[in-house]
CSV table of C-alpha atoms and ligand atoms in Angstrom, one decimal:
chain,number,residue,atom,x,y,z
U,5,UNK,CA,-20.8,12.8,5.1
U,6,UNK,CA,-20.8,10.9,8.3
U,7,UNK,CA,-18.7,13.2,10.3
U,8,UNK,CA,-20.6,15.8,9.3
U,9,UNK,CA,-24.0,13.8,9.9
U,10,UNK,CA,-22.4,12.8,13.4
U,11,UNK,CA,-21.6,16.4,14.1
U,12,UNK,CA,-25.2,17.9,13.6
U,13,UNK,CA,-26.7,15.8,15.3
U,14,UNK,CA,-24.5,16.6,18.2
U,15,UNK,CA,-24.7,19.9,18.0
U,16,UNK,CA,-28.4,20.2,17.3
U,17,UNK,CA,-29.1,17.7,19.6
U,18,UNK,CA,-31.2,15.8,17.5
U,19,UNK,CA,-32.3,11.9,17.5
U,20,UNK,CA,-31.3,11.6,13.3
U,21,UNK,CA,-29.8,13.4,11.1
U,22,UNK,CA,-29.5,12.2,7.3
U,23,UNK,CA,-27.6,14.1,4.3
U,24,UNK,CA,-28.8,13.7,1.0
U,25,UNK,CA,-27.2,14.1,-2.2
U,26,UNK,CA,-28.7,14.6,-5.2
U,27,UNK,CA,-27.5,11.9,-8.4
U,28,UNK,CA,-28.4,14.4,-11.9
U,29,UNK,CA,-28.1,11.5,-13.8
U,30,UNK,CA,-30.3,9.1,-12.1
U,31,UNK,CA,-32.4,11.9,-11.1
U,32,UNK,CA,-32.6,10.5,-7.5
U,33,UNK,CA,-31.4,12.0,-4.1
U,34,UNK,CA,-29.5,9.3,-2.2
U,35,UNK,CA,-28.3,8.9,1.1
U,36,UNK,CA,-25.6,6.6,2.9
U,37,UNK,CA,-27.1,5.3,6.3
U,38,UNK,CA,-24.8,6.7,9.2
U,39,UNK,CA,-27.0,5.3,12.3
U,40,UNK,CA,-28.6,2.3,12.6
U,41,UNK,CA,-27.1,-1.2,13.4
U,42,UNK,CA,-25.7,-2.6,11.0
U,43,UNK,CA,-26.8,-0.8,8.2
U,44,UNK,CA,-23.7,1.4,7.9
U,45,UNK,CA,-23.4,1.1,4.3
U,46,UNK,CA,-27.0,1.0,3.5
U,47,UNK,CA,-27.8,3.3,0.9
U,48,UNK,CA,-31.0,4.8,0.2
U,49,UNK,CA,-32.2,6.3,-2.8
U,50,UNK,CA,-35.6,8.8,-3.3
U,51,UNK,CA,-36.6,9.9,-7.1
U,52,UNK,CA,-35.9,13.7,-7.1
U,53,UNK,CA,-39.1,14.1,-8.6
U,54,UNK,CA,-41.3,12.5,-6.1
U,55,UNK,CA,-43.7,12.7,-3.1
U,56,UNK,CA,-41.0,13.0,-0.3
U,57,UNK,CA,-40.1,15.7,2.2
U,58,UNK,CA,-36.5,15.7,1.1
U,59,UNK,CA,-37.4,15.5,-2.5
U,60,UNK,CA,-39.8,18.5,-2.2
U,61,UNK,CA,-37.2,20.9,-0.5
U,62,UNK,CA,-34.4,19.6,-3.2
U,63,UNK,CA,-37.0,20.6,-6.0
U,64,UNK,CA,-37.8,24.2,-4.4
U,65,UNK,CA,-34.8,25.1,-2.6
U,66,UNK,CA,-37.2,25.8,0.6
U,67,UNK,CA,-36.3,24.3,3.6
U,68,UNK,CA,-39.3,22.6,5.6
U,69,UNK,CA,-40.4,22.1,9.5
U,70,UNK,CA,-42.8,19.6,10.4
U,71,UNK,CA,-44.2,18.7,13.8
U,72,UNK,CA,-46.1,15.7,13.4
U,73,UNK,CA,-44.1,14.1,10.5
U,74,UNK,CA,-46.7,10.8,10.6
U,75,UNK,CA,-49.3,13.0,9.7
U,76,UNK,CA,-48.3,14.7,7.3
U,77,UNK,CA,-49.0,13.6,3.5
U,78,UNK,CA,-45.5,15.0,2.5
U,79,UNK,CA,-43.4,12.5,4.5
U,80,UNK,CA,-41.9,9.3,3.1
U,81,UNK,CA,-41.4,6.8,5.2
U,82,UNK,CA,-38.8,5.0,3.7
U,83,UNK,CA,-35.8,5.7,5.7
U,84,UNK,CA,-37.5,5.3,8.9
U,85,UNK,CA,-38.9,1.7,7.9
U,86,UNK,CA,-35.1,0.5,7.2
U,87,UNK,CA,-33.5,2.4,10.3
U,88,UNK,CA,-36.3,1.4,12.4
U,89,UNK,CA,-36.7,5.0,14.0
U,90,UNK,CA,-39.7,7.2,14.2
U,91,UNK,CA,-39.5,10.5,12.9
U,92,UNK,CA,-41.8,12.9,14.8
U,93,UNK,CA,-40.3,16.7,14.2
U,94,UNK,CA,-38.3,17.1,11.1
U,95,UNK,CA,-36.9,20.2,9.9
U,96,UNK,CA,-35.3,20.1,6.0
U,97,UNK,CA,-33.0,22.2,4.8
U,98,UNK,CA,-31.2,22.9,1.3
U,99,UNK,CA,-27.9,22.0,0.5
U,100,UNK,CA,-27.1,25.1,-1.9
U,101,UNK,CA,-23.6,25.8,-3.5
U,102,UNK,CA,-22.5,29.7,-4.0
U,103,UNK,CA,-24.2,29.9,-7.3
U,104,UNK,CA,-27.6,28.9,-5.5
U,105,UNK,CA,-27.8,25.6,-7.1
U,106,UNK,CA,-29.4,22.7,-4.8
U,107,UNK,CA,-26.7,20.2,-4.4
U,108,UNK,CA,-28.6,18.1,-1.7
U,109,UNK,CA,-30.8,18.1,1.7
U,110,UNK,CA,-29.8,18.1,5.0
U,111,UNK,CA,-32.4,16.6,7.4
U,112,UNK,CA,-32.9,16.6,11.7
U,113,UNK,CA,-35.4,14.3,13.0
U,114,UNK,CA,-36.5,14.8,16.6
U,115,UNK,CA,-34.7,17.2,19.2
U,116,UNK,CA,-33.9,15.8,22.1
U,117,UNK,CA,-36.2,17.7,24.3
U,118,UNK,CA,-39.4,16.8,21.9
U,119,UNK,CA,-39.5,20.5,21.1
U,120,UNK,CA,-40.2,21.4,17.5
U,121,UNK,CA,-37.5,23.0,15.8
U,122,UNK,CA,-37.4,26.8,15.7
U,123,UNK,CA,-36.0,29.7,13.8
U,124,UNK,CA,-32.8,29.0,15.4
U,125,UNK,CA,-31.9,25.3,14.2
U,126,UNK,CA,-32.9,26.4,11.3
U,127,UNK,CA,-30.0,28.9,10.7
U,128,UNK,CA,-27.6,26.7,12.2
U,129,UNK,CA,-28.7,24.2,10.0
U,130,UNK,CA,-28.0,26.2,6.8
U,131,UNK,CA,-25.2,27.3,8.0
U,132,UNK,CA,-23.9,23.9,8.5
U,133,UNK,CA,-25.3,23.1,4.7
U,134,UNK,CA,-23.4,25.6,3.3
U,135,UNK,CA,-19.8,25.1,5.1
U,136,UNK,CA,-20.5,21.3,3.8
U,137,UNK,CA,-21.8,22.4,0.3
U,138,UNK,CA,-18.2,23.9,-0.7
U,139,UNK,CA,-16.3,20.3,0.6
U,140,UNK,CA,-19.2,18.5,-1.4
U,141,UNK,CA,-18.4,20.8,-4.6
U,142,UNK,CA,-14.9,20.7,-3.9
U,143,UNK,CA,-14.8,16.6,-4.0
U,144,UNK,CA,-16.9,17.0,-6.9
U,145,UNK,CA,-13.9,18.5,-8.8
U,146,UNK,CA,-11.1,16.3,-7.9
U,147,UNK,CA,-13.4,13.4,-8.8
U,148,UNK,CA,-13.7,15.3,-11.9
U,149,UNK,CA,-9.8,15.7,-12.3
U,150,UNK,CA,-9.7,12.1,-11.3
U,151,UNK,CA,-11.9,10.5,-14.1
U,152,UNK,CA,-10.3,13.0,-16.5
U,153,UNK,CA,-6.7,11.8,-15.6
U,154,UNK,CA,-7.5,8.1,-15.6
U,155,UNK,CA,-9.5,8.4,-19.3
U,156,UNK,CA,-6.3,10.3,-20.2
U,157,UNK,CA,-4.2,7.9,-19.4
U,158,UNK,CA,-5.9,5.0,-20.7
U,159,UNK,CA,-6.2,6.6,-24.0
U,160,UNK,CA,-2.5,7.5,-24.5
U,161,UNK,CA,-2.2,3.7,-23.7
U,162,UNK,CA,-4.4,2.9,-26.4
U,163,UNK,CA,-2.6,5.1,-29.1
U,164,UNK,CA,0.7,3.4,-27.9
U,165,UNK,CA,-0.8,-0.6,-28.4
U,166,UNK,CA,-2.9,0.1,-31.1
U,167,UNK,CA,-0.8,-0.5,-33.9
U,168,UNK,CA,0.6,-4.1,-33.0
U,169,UNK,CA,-2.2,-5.4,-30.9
U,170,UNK,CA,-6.1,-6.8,-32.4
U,171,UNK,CA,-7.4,-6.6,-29.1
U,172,UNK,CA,-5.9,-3.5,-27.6
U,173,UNK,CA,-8.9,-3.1,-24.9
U,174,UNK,CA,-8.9,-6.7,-23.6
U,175,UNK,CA,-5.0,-6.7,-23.2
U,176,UNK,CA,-5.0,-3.6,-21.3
U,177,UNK,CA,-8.0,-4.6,-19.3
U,178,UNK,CA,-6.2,-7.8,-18.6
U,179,UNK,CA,-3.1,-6.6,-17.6
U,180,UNK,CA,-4.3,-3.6,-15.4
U,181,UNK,CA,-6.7,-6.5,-13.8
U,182,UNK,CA,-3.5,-9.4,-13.4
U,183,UNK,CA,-1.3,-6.4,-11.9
U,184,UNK,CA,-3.4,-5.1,-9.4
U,185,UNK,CA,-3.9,-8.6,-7.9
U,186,UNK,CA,-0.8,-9.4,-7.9
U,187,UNK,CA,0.0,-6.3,-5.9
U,188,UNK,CA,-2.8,-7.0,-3.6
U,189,UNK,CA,-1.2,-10.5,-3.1
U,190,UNK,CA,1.8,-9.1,-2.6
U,191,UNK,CA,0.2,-7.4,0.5
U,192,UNK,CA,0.2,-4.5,-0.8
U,193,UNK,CA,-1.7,-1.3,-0.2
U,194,UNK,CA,-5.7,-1.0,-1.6
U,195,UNK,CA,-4.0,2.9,-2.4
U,196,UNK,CA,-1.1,1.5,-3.8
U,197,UNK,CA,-2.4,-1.4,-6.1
U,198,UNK,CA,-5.0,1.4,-7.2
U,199,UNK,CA,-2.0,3.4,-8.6
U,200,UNK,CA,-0.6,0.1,-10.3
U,201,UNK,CA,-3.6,-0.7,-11.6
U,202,UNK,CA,-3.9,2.8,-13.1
U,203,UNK,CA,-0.7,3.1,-14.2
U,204,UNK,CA,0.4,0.0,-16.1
U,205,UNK,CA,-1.7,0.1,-19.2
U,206,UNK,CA,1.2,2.8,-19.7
U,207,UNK,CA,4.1,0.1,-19.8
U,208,UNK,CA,4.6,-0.1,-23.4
U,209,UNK,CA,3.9,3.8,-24.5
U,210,UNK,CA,7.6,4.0,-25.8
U,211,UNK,CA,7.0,1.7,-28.3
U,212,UNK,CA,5.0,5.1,-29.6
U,213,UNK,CA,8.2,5.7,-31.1
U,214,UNK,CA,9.3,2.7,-33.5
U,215,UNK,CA,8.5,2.8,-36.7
U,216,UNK,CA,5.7,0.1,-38.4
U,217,UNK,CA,8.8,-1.5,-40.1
U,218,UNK,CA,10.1,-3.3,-36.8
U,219,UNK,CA,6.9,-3.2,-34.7
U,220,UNK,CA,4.6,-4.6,-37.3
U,221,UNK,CA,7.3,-7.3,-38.6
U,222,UNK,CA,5.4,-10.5,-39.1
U,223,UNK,CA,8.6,-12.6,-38.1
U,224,UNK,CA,11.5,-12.8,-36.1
U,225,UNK,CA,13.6,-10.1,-35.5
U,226,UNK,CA,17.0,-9.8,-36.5
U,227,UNK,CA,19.6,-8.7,-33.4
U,228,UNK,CA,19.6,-5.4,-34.8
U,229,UNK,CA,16.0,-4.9,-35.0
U,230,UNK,CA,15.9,-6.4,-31.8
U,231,UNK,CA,18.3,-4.1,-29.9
U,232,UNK,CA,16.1,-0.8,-31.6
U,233,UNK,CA,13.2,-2.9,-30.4
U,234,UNK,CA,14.6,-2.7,-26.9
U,235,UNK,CA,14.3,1.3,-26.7
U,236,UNK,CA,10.7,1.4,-26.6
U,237,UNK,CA,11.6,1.1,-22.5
U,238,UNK,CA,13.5,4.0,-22.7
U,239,UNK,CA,11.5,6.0,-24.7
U,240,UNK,CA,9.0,5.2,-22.4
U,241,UNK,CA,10.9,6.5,-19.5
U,242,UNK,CA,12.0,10.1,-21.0
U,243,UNK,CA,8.0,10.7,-21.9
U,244,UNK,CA,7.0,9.6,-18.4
U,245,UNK,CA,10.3,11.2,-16.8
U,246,UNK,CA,10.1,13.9,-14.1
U,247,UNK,CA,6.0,13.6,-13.8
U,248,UNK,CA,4.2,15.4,-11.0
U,249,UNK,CA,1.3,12.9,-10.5
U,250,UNK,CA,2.0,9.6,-8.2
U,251,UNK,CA,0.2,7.9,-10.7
U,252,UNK,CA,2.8,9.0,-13.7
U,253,UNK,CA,5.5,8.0,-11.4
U,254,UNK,CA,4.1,4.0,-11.2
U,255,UNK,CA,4.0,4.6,-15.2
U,256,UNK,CA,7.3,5.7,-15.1
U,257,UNK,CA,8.8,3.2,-13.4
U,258,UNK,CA,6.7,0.4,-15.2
U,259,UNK,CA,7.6,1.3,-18.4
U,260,UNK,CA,11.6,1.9,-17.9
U,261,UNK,CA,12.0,-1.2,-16.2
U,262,UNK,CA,9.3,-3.8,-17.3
U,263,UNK,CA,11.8,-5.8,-19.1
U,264,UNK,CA,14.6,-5.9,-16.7
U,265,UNK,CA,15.0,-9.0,-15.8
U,266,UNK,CA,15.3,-10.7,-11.9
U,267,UNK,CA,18.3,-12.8,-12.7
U,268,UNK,CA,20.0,-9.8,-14.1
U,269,UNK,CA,19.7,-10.6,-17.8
U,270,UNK,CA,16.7,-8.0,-18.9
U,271,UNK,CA,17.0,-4.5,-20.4
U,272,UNK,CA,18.0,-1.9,-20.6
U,273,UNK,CA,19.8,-1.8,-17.9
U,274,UNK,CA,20.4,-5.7,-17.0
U,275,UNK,CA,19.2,-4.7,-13.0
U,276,UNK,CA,19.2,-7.4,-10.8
U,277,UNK,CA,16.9,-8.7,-8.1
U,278,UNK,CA,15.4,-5.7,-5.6
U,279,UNK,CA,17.1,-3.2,-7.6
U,280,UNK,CA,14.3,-3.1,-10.2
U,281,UNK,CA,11.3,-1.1,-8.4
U,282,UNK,CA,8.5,-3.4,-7.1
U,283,UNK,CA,5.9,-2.1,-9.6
U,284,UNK,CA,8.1,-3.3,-12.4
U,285,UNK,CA,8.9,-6.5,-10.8
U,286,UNK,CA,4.6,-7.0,-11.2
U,287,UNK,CA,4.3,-5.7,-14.7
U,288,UNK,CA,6.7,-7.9,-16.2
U,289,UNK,CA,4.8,-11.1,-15.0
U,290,UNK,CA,1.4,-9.8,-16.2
U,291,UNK,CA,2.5,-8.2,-19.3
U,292,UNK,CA,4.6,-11.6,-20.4
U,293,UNK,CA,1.3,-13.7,-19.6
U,294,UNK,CA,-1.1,-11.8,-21.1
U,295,UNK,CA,1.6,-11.6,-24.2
U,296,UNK,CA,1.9,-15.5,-24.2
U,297,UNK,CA,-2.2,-15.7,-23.9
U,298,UNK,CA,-2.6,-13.6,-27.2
U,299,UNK,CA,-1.4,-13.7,-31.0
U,300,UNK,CA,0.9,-11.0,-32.2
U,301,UNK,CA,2.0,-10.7,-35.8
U,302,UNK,CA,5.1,-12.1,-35.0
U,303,UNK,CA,3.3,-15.9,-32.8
U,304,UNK,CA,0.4,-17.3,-32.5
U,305,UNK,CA,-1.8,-17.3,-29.1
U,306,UNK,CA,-0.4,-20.0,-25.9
U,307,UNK,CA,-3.0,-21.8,-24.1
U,308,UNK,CA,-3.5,-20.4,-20.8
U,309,UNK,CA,-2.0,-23.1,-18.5
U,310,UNK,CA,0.8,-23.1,-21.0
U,311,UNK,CA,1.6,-19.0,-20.2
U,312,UNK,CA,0.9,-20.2,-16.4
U,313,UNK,CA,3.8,-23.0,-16.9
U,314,UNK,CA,6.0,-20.3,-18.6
U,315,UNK,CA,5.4,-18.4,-15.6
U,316,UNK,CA,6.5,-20.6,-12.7
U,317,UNK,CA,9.3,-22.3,-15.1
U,318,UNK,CA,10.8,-18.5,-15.1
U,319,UNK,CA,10.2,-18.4,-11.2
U,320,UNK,CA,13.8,-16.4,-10.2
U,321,UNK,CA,15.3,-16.1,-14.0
U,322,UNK,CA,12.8,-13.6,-15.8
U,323,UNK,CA,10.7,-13.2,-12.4
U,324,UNK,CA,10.8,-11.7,-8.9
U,325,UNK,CA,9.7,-15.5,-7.0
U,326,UNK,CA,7.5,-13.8,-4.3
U,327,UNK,CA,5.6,-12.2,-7.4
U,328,UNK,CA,5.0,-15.4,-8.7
U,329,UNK,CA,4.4,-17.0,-5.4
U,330,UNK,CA,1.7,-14.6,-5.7
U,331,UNK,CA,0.6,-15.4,-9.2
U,332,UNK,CA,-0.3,-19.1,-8.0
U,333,UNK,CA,-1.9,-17.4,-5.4
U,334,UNK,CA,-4.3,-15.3,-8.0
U,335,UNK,CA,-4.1,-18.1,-11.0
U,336,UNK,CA,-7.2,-19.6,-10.4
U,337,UNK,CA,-9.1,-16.1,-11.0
U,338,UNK,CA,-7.0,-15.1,-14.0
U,339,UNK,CA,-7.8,-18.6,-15.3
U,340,UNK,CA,-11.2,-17.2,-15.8
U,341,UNK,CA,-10.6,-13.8,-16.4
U,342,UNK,CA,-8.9,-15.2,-19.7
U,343,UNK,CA,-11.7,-18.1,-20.5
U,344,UNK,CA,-14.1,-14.8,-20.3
U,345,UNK,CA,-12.1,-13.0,-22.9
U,346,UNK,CA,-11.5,-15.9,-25.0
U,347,UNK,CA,-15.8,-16.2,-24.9
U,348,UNK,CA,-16.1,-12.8,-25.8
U,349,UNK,CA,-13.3,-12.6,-28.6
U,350,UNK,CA,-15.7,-15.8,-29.8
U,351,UNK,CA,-18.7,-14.1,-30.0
U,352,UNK,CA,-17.3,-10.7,-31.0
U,353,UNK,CA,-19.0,-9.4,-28.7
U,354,UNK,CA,-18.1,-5.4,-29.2
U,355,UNK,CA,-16.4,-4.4,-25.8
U,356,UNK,CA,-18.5,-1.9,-24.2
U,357,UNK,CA,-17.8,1.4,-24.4
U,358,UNK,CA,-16.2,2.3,-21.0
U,359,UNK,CA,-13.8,0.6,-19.9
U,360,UNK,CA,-13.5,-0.6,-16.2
U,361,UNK,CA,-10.4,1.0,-15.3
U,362,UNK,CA,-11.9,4.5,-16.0
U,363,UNK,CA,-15.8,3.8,-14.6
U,364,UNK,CA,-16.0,7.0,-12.4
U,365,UNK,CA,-16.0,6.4,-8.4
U,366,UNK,CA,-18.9,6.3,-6.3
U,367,UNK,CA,-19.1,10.4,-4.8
U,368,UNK,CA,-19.3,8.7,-1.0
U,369,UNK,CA,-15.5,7.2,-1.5
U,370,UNK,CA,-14.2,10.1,-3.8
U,371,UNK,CA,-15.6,12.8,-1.0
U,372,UNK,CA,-13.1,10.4,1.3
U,373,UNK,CA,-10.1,9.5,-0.4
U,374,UNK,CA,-10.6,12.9,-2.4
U,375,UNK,CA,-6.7,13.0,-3.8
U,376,UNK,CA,-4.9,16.4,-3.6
U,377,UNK,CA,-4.9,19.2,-6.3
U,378,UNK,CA,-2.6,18.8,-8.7
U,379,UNK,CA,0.5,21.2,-7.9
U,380,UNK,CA,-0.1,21.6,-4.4
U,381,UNK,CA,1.7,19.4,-1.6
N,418,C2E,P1,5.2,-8.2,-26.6
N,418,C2E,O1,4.8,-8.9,-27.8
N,418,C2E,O2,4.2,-7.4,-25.8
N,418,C2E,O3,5.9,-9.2,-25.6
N,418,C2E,C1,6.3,-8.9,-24.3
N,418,C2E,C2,7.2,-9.9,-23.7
N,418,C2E,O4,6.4,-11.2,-23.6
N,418,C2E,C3,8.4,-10.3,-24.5
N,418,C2E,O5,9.4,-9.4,-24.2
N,418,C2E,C4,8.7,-11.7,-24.0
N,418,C2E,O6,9.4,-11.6,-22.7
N,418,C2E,C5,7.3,-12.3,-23.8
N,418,C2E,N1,6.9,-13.0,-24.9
N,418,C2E,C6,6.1,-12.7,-25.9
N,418,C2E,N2,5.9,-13.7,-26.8
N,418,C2E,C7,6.7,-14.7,-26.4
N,418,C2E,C8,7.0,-16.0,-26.9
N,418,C2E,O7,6.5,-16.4,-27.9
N,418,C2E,N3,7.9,-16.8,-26.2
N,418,C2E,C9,8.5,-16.3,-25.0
N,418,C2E,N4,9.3,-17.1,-24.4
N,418,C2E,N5,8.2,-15.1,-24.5
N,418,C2E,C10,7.4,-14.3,-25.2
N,418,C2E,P2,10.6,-9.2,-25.3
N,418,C2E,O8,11.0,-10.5,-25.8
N,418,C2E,O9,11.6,-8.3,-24.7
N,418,C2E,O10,9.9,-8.4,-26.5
N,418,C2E,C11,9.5,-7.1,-26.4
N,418,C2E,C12,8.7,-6.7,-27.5
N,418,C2E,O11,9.4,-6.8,-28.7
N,418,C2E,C13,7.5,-7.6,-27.7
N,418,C2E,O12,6.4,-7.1,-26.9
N,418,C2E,C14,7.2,-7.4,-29.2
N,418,C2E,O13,6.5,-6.2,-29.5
N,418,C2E,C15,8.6,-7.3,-29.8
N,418,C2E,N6,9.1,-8.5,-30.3
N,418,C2E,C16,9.8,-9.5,-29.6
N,418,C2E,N7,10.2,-10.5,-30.4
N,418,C2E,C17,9.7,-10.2,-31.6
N,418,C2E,C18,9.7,-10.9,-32.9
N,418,C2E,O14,10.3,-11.9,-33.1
N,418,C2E,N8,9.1,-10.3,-33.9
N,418,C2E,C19,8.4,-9.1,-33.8
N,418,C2E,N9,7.8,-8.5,-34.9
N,418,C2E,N10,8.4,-8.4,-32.6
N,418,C2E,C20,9.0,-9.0,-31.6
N,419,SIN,C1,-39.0,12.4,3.5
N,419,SIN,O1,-38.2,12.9,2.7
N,419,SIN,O2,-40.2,12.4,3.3
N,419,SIN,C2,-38.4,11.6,4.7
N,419,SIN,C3,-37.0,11.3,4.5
N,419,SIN,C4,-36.4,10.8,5.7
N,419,SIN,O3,-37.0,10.5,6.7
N,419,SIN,O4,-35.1,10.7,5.8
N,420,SIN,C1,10.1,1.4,-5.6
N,420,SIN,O1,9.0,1.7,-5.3
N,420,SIN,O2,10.8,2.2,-6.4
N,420,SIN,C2,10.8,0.1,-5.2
N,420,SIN,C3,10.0,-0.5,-4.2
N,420,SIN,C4,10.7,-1.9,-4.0
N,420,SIN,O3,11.4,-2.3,-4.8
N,420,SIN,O4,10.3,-2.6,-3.0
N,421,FE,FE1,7.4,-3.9,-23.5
């Protein structure tokens, strides 16, 4: 929306230009600040049904020229009063998809030359509206795609821990939350400690496949059970094996190799050191914390400092060190993540009904970081 703000007012020449989008839900038309010092990120919102020009051509699809905007009862004066500009012509346009449906407004503030705006800008201005309508519709449906994929996923992950875990959302919240700091400690990518974070709820879907008998068993497992216990991680890897999306990949990787061990002594395939993939080098410390912090049928819960002990004592054995070089970097924040969760557990307070990892994203960073079709490269 900035470029194309930036571009319009280039091309018409005009002091401001402002794009509006309009929010269904909140039933508001909203606008990120492009111009202006400092107020970059400065968003502004309008109620769809109110007295403003912008709201008024969203509501009729009728796009509006004004040449005095200051006297003119229509005009809101809300944006000007934070960008500190004065609006005198203003020329409104709709924001229509194919279908006809308003999707937003596009608004021009003051031509360079003090002219009023004509016939001309107008059509250019539609024009513009509509090449940008498609992009806007377009973003719209990865975002869709998005959300859809990340509630998928988080689901699946449910249906995998349900059976052997009371708290099934606070552990995945938890360990989606531990690994993507870790990864961001580890100077990692914002991108790529997104597609941790999304991905490692996944970790344990193999154990899908073992029966109640072994995963439910209230005490110690023999060596047999133990060694059928082990092929939940490869389980996990033929259901996530071959997958198209980046974020299936992470899962992939995560839940194959989250119990390899760094000194060589994990499974299934006893990797050593760097040969076990990054991701499941961060997994494996936030999934054995967040196991020590909780009861299973099989233990009882660890104090938290005792799990952070456990931690560093397996710095190098169990663990990749840098990782938990990083998790003393994070502690401190997990330390409360976990008092939190302990608090709620207390209070039963029910867990609300969307979790964080799947809250859809804001439309301004989707329309930017808009990921590709699926199937297309
Ligand atoms: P999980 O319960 O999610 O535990 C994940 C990992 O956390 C374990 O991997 C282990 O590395 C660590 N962990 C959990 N609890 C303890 C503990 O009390 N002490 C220590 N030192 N580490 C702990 P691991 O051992 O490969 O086990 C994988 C999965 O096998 C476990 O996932 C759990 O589902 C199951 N499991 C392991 N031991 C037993 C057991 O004695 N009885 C039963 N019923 N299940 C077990
Ligand atoms: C209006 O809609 O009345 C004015 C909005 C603006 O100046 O951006
Ligand atoms: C991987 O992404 O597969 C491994 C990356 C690493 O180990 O550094
Ligand atoms: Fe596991």
């Amino acid at each position: 929306m900035d470029i194309i703000a930036q571009q319009i007012t280039r091309i018409l020449n005009v002091g401001r230009c402002t794009i509006f989008l309009k929010d269904g839900q909140r039933k508001e038309l909203w606008s990120k600040i492009a111009q202006g010092k400092g107020l970059e990120h400065t968003e502004i919102r309008l109620p769809l049904n109110g007295h403003s020009i912008v709201s008024l051509v969203a509501r009729t699809g009728q796009s509006i020229n004004i040449t005095n905007a200051y006297e003119d009862e229509r005009f809101s004066m809300a944006v000007d009063m934070v960008t500190d500009f004065h609006t005198k012509t203003l020329l409104a346009v709709p924001l229509k998809n194919n279908s006809g449906k308003v999707l937003g407004v596009f608004l021009v503030a003051n031509r360079s030359d003090e002219k009023p705006f004509d016939k001309k800008d107008e059509g250019i201005l539609l024009l513009l509206a509509t090449l940008a309508a498609s992009s806007i519709e377009v973003a719209k449906l990865y975002q869709d795609v998005h959300v859809a994929q990340l509630e998928t996923i988080y689901r699946l992950a449910v249906t995998a821990e349900y059976r052997d875990q009371q708290d099934t959302r606070a552990h995945l919240k938890n360990i989606s939350i531990i690994s993507y700091l870790l990864a961001l400690s580890l100077g990692l990518t914002k991108k790529q400690a997104e597609l941790i974070k999304n991905a490692s709820p996944l970790h344990d879907i193999g154990k899908v496949a073992l029966a109640d008998t072994i995963l439910l068993k209230p005490g110690k497992l023999t060596p047999e059970e133990f060694e059928i216990m082990k092929s939940h991680t490869v389980y996990g890897g033929k259901i996530l094996e071959g997958a198209h999306s980046k974020v299936l990949q992470v899962a992939h990787k995560m839940s194959l190799y989250h119990h390899e061990k760094w000194n060589g002594n994990g499974y299934p395939y006893g990797l050593k050191g760097e040969m076990i993939p990054l991701e499941a080098r961060i997994i494996a410390v936030a999934d054995v914390f967040d196991a020590l912090c909780v009861s299973r049928v099989y233990k009882r819960a660890w104090k938290t400092d005792e799990a952070y002990n456990y931690i560093l004592t397996e710095k190098g054995e169990s663990f990749d060190p840098s990782v938990v070089v990083a998790f003393k970097r994070i502690y401190p924040s997990i330390r409360k993540l976990y008092a939190q969760t302990a608090a709620d557990a207390e209070l039963m307070q029910p867990v609300e009904e969307t979790p964080e990892i799947v809250e859809p994203i804001k439309t301004v960073r989707k329309i930017r970081t808009a990921p590709k079709p699926p199937f297309s490269n």
